[in-house]
Tab-separated table of C-alpha atoms in Angstrom:
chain	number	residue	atom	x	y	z
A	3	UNK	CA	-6.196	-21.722	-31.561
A	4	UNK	CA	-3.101	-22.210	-30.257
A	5	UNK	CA	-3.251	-24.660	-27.267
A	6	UNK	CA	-0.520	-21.958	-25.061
A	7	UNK	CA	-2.771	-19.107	-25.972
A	8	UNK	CA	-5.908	-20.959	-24.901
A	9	UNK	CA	-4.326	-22.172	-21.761
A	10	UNK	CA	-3.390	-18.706	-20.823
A	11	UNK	CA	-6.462	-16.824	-21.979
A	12	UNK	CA	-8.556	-19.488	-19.323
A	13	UNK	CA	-5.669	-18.946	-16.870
A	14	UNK	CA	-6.566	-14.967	-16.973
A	15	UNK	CA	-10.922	-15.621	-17.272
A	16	UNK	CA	-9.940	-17.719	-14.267
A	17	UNK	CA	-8.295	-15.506	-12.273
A	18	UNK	CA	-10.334	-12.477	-13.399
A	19	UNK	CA	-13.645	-14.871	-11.934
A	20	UNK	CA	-11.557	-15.169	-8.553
A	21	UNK	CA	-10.411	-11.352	-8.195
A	22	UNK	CA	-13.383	-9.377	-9.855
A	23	UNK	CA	-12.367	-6.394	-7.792
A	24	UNK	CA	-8.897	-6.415	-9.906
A	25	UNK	CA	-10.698	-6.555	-12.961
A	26	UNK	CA	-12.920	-3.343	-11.913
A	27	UNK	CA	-9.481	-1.646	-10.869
A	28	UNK	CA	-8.113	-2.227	-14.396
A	29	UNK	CA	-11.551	-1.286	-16.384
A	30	UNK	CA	-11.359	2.278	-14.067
A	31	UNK	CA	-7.368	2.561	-14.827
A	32	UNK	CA	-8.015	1.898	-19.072
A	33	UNK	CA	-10.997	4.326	-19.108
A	34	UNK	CA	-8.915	6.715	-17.247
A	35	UNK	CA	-6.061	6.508	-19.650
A	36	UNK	CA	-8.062	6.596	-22.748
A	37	UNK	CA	-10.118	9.387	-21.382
A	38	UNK	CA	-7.387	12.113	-20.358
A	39	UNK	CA	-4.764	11.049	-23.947
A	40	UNK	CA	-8.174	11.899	-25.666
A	41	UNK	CA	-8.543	14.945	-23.890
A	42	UNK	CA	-5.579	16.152	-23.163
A	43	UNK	CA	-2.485	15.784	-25.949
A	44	UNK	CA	0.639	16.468	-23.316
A	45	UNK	CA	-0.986	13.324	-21.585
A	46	UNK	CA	0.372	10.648	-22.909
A	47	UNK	CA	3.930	11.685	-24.061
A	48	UNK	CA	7.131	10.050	-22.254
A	49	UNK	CA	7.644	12.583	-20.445
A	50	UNK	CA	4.539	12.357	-18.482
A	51	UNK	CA	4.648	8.829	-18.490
A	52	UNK	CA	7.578	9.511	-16.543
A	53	UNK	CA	6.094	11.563	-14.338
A	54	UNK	CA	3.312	9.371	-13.621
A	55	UNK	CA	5.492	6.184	-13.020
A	56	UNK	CA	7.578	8.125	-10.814
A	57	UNK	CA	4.440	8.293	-8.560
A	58	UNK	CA	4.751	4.502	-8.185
A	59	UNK	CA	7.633	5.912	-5.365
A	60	UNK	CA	5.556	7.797	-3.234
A	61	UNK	CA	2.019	6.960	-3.740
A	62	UNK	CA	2.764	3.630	-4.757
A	63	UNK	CA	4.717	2.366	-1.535
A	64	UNK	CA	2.620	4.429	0.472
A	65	UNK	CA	-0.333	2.827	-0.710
A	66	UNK	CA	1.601	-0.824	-0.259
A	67	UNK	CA	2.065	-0.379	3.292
A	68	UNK	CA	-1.355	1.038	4.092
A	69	UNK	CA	-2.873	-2.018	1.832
A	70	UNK	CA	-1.181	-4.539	3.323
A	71	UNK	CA	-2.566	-3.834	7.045
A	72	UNK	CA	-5.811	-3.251	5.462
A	73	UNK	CA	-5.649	-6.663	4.117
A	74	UNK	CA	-5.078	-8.010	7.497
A	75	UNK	CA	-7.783	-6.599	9.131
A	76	UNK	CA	-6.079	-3.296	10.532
A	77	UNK	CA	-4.962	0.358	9.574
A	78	UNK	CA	-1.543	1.643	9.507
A	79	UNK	CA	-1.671	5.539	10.173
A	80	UNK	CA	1.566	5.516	11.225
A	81	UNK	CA	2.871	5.385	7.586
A	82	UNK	CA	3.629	8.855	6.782
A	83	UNK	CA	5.013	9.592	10.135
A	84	UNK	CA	7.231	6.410	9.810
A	85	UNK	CA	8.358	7.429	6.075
A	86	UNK	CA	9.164	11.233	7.395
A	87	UNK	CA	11.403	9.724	10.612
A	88	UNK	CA	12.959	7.297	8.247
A	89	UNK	CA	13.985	10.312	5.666
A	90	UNK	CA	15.596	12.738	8.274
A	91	UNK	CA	17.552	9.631	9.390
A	92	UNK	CA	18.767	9.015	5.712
A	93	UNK	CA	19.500	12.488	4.790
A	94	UNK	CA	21.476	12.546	8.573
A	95	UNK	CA	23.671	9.721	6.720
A	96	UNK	CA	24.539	10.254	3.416
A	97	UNK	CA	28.195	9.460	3.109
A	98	UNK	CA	26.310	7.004	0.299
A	99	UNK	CA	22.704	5.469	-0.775
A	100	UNK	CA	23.127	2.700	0.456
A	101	UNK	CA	24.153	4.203	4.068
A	102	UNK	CA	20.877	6.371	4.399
A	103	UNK	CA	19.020	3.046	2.611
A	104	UNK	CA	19.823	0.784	5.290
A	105	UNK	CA	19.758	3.599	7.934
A	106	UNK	CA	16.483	4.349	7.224
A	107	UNK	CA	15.179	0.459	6.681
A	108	UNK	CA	16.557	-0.369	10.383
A	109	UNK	CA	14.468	3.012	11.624
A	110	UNK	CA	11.307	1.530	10.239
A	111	UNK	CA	11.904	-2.218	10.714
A	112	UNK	CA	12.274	-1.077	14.244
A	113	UNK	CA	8.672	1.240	13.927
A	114	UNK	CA	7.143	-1.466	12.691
A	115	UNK	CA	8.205	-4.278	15.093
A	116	UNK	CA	7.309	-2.222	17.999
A	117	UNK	CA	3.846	-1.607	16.636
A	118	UNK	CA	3.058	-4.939	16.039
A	119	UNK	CA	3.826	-6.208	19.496
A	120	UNK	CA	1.859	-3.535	20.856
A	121	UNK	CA	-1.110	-4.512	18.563
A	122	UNK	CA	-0.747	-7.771	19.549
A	123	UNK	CA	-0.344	-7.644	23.442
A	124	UNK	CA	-2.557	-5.121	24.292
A	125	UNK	CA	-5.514	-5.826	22.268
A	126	UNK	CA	-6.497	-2.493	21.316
A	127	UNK	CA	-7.663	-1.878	17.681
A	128	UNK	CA	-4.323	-0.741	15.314
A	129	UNK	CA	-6.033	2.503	14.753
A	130	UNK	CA	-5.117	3.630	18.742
A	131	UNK	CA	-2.248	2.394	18.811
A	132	UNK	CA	-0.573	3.652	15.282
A	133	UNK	CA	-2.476	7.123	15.877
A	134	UNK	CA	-0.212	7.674	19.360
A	135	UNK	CA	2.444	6.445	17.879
A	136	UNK	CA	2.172	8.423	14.227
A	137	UNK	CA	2.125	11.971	16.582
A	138	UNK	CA	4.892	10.830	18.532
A	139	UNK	CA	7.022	9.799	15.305
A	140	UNK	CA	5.822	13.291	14.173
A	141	UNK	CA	7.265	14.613	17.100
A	142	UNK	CA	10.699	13.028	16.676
A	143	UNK	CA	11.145	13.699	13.040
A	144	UNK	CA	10.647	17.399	14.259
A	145	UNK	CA	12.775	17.361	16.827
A	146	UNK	CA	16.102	15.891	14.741
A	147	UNK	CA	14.280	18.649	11.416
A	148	UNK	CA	13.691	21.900	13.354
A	149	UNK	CA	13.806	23.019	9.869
A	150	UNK	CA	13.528	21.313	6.344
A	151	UNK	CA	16.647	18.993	6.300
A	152	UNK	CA	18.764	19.626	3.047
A	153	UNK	CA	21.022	16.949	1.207
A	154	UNK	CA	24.144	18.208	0.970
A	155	UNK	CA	25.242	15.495	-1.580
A	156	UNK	CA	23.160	16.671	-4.849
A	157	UNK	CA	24.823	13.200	-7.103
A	158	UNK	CA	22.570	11.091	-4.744
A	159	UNK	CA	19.706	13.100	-5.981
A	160	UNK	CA	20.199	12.662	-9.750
A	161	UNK	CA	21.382	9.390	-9.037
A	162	UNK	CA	17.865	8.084	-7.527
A	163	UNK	CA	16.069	10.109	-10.686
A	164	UNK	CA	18.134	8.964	-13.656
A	165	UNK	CA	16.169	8.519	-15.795
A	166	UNK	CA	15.724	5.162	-18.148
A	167	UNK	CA	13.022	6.102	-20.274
A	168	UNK	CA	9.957	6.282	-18.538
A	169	UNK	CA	11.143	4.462	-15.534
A	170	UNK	CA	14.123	5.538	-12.543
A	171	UNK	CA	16.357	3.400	-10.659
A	172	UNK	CA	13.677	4.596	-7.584
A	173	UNK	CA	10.463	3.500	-9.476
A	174	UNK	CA	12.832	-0.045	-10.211
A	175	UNK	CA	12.810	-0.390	-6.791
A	176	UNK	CA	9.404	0.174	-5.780
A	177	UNK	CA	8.101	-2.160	-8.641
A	178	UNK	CA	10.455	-4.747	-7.180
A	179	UNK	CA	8.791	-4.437	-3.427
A	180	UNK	CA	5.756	-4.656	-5.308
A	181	UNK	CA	6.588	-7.833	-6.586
A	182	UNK	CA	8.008	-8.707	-3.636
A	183	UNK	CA	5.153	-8.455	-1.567
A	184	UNK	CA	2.765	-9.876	-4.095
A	185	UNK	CA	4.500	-13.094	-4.099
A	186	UNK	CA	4.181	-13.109	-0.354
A	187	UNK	CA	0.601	-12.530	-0.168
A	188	UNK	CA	0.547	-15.407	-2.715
A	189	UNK	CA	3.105	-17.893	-2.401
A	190	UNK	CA	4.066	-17.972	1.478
A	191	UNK	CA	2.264	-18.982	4.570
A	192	UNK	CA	2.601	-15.534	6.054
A	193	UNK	CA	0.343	-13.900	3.141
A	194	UNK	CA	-1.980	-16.663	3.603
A	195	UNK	CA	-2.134	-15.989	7.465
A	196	UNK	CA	-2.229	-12.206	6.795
A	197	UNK	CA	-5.103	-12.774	4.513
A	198	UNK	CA	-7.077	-15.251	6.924
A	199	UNK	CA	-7.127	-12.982	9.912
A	200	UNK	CA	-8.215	-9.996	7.763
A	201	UNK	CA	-11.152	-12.510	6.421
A	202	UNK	CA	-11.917	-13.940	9.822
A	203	UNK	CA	-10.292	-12.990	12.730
A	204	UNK	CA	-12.252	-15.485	14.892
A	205	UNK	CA	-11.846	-18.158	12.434
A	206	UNK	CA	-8.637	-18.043	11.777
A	207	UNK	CA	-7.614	-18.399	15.413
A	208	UNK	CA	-10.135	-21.704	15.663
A	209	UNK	CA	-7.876	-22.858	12.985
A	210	UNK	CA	-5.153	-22.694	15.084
A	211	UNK	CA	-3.522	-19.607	13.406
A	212	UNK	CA	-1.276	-18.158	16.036
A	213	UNK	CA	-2.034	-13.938	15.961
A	214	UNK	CA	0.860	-12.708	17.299
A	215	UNK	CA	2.815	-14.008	13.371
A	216	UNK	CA	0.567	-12.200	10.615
A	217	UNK	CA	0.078	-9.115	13.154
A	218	UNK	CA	4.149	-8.432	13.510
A	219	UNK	CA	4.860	-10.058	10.230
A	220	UNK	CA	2.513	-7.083	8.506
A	221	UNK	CA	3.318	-4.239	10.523
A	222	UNK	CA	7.597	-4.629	10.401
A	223	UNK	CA	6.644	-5.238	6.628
A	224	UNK	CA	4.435	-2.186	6.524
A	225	UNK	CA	7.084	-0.542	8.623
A	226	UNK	CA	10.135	-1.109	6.221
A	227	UNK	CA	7.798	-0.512	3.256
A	228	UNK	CA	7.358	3.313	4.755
A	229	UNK	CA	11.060	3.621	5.644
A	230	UNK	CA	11.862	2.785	1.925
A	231	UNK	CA	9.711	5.412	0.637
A	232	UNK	CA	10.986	8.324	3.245
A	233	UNK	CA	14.635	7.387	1.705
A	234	UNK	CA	13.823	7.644	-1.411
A	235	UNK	CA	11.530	10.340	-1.133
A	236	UNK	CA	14.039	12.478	0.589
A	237	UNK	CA	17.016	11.562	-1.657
A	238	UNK	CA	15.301	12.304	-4.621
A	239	UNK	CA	13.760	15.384	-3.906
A	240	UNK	CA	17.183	16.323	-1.521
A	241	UNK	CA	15.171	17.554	1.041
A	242	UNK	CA	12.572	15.877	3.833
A	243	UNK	CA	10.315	17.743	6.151
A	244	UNK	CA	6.964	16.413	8.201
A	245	UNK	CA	4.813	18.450	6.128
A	246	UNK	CA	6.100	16.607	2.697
A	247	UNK	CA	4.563	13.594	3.763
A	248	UNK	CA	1.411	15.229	5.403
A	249	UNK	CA	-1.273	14.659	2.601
A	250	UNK	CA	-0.149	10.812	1.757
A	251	UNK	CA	-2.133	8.954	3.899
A	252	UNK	CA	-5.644	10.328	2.380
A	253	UNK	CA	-4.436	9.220	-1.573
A	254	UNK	CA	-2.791	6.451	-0.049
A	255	UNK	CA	-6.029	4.426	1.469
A	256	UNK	CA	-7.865	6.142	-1.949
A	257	UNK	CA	-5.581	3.923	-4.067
A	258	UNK	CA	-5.768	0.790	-1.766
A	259	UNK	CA	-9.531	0.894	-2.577
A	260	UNK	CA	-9.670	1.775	-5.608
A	261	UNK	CA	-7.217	-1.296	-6.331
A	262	UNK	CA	-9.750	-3.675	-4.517
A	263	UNK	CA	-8.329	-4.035	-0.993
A	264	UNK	CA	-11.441	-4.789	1.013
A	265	UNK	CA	-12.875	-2.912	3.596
A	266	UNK	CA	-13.410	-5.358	5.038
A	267	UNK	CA	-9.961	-7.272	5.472
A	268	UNK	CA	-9.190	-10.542	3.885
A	269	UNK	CA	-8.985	-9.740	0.017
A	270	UNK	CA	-6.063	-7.232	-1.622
A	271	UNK	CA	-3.261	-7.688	-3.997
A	272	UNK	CA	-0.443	-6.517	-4.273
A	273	UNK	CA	-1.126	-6.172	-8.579
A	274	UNK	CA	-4.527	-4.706	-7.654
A	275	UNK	CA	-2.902	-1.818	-5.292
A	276	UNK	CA	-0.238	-1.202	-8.040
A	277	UNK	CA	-3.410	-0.593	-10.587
A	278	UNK	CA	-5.261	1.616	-7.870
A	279	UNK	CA	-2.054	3.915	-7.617
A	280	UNK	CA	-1.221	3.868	-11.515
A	281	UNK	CA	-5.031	4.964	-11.842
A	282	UNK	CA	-4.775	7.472	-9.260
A	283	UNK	CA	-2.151	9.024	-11.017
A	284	UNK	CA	-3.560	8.941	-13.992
A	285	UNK	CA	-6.660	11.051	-12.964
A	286	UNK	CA	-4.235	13.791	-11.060
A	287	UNK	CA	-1.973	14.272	-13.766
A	288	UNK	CA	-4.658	14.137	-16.374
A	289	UNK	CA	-6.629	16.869	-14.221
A	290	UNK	CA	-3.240	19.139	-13.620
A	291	UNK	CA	-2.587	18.863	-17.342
A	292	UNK	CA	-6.058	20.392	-17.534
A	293	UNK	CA	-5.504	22.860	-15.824
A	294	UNK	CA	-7.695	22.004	-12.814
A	295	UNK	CA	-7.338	23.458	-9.358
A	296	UNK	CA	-6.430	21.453	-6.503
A	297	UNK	CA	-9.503	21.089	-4.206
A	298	UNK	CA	-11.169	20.173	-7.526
A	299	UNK	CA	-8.669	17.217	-8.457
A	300	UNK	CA	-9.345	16.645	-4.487
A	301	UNK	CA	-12.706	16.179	-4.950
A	302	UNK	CA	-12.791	14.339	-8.441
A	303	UNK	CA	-10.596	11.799	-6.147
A	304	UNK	CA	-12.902	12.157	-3.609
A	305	UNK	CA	-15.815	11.411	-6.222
A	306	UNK	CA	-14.462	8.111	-7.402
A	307	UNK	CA	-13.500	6.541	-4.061
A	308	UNK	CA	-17.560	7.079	-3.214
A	309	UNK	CA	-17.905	5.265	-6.032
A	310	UNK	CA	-15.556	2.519	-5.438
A	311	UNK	CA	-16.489	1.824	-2.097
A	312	UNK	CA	-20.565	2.142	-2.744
A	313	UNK	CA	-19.637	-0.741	-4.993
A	314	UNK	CA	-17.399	-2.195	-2.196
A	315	UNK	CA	-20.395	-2.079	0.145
A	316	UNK	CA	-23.222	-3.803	-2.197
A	317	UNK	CA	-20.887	-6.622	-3.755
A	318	UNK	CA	-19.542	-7.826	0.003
A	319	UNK	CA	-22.735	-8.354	1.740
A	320	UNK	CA	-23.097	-11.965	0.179
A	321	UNK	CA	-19.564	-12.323	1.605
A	322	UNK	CA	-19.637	-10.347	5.278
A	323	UNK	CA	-22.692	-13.577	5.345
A	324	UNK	CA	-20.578	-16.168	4.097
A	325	UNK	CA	-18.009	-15.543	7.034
A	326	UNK	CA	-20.324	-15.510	9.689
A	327	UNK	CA	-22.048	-18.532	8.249
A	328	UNK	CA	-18.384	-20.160	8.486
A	329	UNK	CA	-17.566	-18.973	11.419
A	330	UNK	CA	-20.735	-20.095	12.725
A	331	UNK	CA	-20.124	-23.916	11.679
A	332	UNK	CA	-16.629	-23.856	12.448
A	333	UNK	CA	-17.007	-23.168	16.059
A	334	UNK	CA	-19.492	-25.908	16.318
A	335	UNK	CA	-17.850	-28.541	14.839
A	336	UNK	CA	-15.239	-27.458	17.057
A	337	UNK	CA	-17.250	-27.840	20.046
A	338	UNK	CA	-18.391	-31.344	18.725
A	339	UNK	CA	-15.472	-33.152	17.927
A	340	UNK	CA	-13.648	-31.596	20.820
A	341	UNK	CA	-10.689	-30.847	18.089
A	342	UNK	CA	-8.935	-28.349	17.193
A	343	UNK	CA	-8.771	-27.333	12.719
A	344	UNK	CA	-5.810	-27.995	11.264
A	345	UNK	CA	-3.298	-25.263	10.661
């Protein structure tokens, strides 16, 4: 065998031993696909391809941000509020994209930064905190859309959906924040600190990890990640109300699951998330193309995260004991040597 294609093949058994909840996210996303092309002939052409990546825009970054405060240990529910505030401030400035883009990026940099201080200072679980501020974001976005904002420039529309062919300059860009944040989960010290107080909060701050960085580092990130989508969810559809963004959060945390973020904290990529959306998709457009009702793709979806997180449940006990078992030893070596563990 060729020595590149062995070292690759024990590269992938490797990382497939290391992330086993990625490898269950792709096994659910193939038998998915197979299933509904066998089933279901419109399924697979490009043009629901299309259709399917295009989901990487809305689901997908939705998903991202709500995955990336799950790995750390906290919920985001603040998401779809933040994405609607962020697409009436867009569609308020749409001399060009890249106006309402950054526009709407300060909006939720700003979201975001605000709710990670608050996490941080006053203690309080994220879910308090990003529940007040997710009805008062609601509020705002009514206030400035007393009715369903329109874009008044249609070329930005059929700009954002040009279509290259099963792929958009939109679903280019969320692919690219996928990336993005996958090599920061990976490859910086901020994913590794976002990561280790999701794992361990207590741990990680014996360690020496200061809280205050991963907390504001992954809500402004979670924050920007929402503002993105409300941009381009708004300029592509030319229109942005509350409502549009009312049932994301439920398919959002679906896909985080079902792509292996932990319930727990501490484990979640960004590759695994991506899969979770993709196989998301895949079940609501093969369903649709059935003709299905909605409830009943609602409760197919419903179905399968019972299933993913009954699996969630019995493979993490071993683990939930291998943290406290850390924790346990950390803190009294701590206590022993009178030190401190390195950073």
């Amino acid at each position: 065998m060729n020595p590149k294609l062995r070292s690759a093949g024990a590269a992938a058994v490797t990382q497939a031993r290391r992330h086993p909840e990625i490898l269950r996210a792709v096994a659910i996303g193939v038998v998915a696909y197979i299933g509904f092309s066998i089933a279901e002939s419109g399924f697979s052409t490009i043009n629901n391809l299309y259709t399917i990546v295009e989901g990487l825009i809305f689901l997908g970054l939705g998903a991202l941000a709500f995955g990336l405060t799950m790995i750390a240990g906290e919920l985001d529910l603040a998401v779809p509020s933040t994405a609607a505030v962020a697409g009436v401030v867009a569609l308020l400035h749409t001399d060009t994209i890249i106006t309402g883009l950054l526009m709407g990026i300060l909006c939720g940099l700003i979201i975001g930064l605000v709710q990670g201080l608050l996490v941080w200072r006053i203690g309080l679980h994220s879910v308090v905190i990003t529940l007040g501020t997710s009805t008062a974001l609601l509020g705002i976005a009514e206030l400035f859309s007393p009715t369903t904002l329109v874009l008044r420039n249609l070329d930005l529309a059929s700009d954002i959906q040009h279509r290259l062919f099963i792929f958009s300059p939109g679903s280019f860009i969320a692919i690219g924040l996928f990336g993005l944040a996958g090599f920061g989960l990976q490859r910086t010290r901020w994913g590794a600190e976002i990561r280790a107080i999701g794992g361990g909060r207590n741990e990680a701050v014996a360690a020496g990890i200061p809280m205050w960085r991963p907390i504001i580092t992954v809500f402004t990130a979670s924050g920007v990640i929402s503002a993105i989508l409300g941009v381009l969810a708004s300029l592509s559809v030319g229109s942005v109300g509350p409502p549009y963004f009312q049932n994301l959060l439920l398919q959002a945390v679906a896909a985080a699951l079902i792509g292996g973020v932990s319930l727990y904290g501490g484990r979640g990529t960004a590759f695994g998330i991506a899969v979770g959306v993709l196989t998301l998709r895949f079940v609501i457009s093969g369903m649709s193309l059935g003709g299905n009702k909605f409830f009943v793709i609602n409760m197919a979806i419903g179905l399968l995260l019972l299933f993913v997180v009954v699996i969630e449940i019995a493979s993490d006990r071993g683990a939930l004991a291998r943290y406290a078992t850390y924790g346990k030893r950390l803190v009294t070596w701590e206590r022993k040597t009178g030190t401190r563990a390195a950073e």
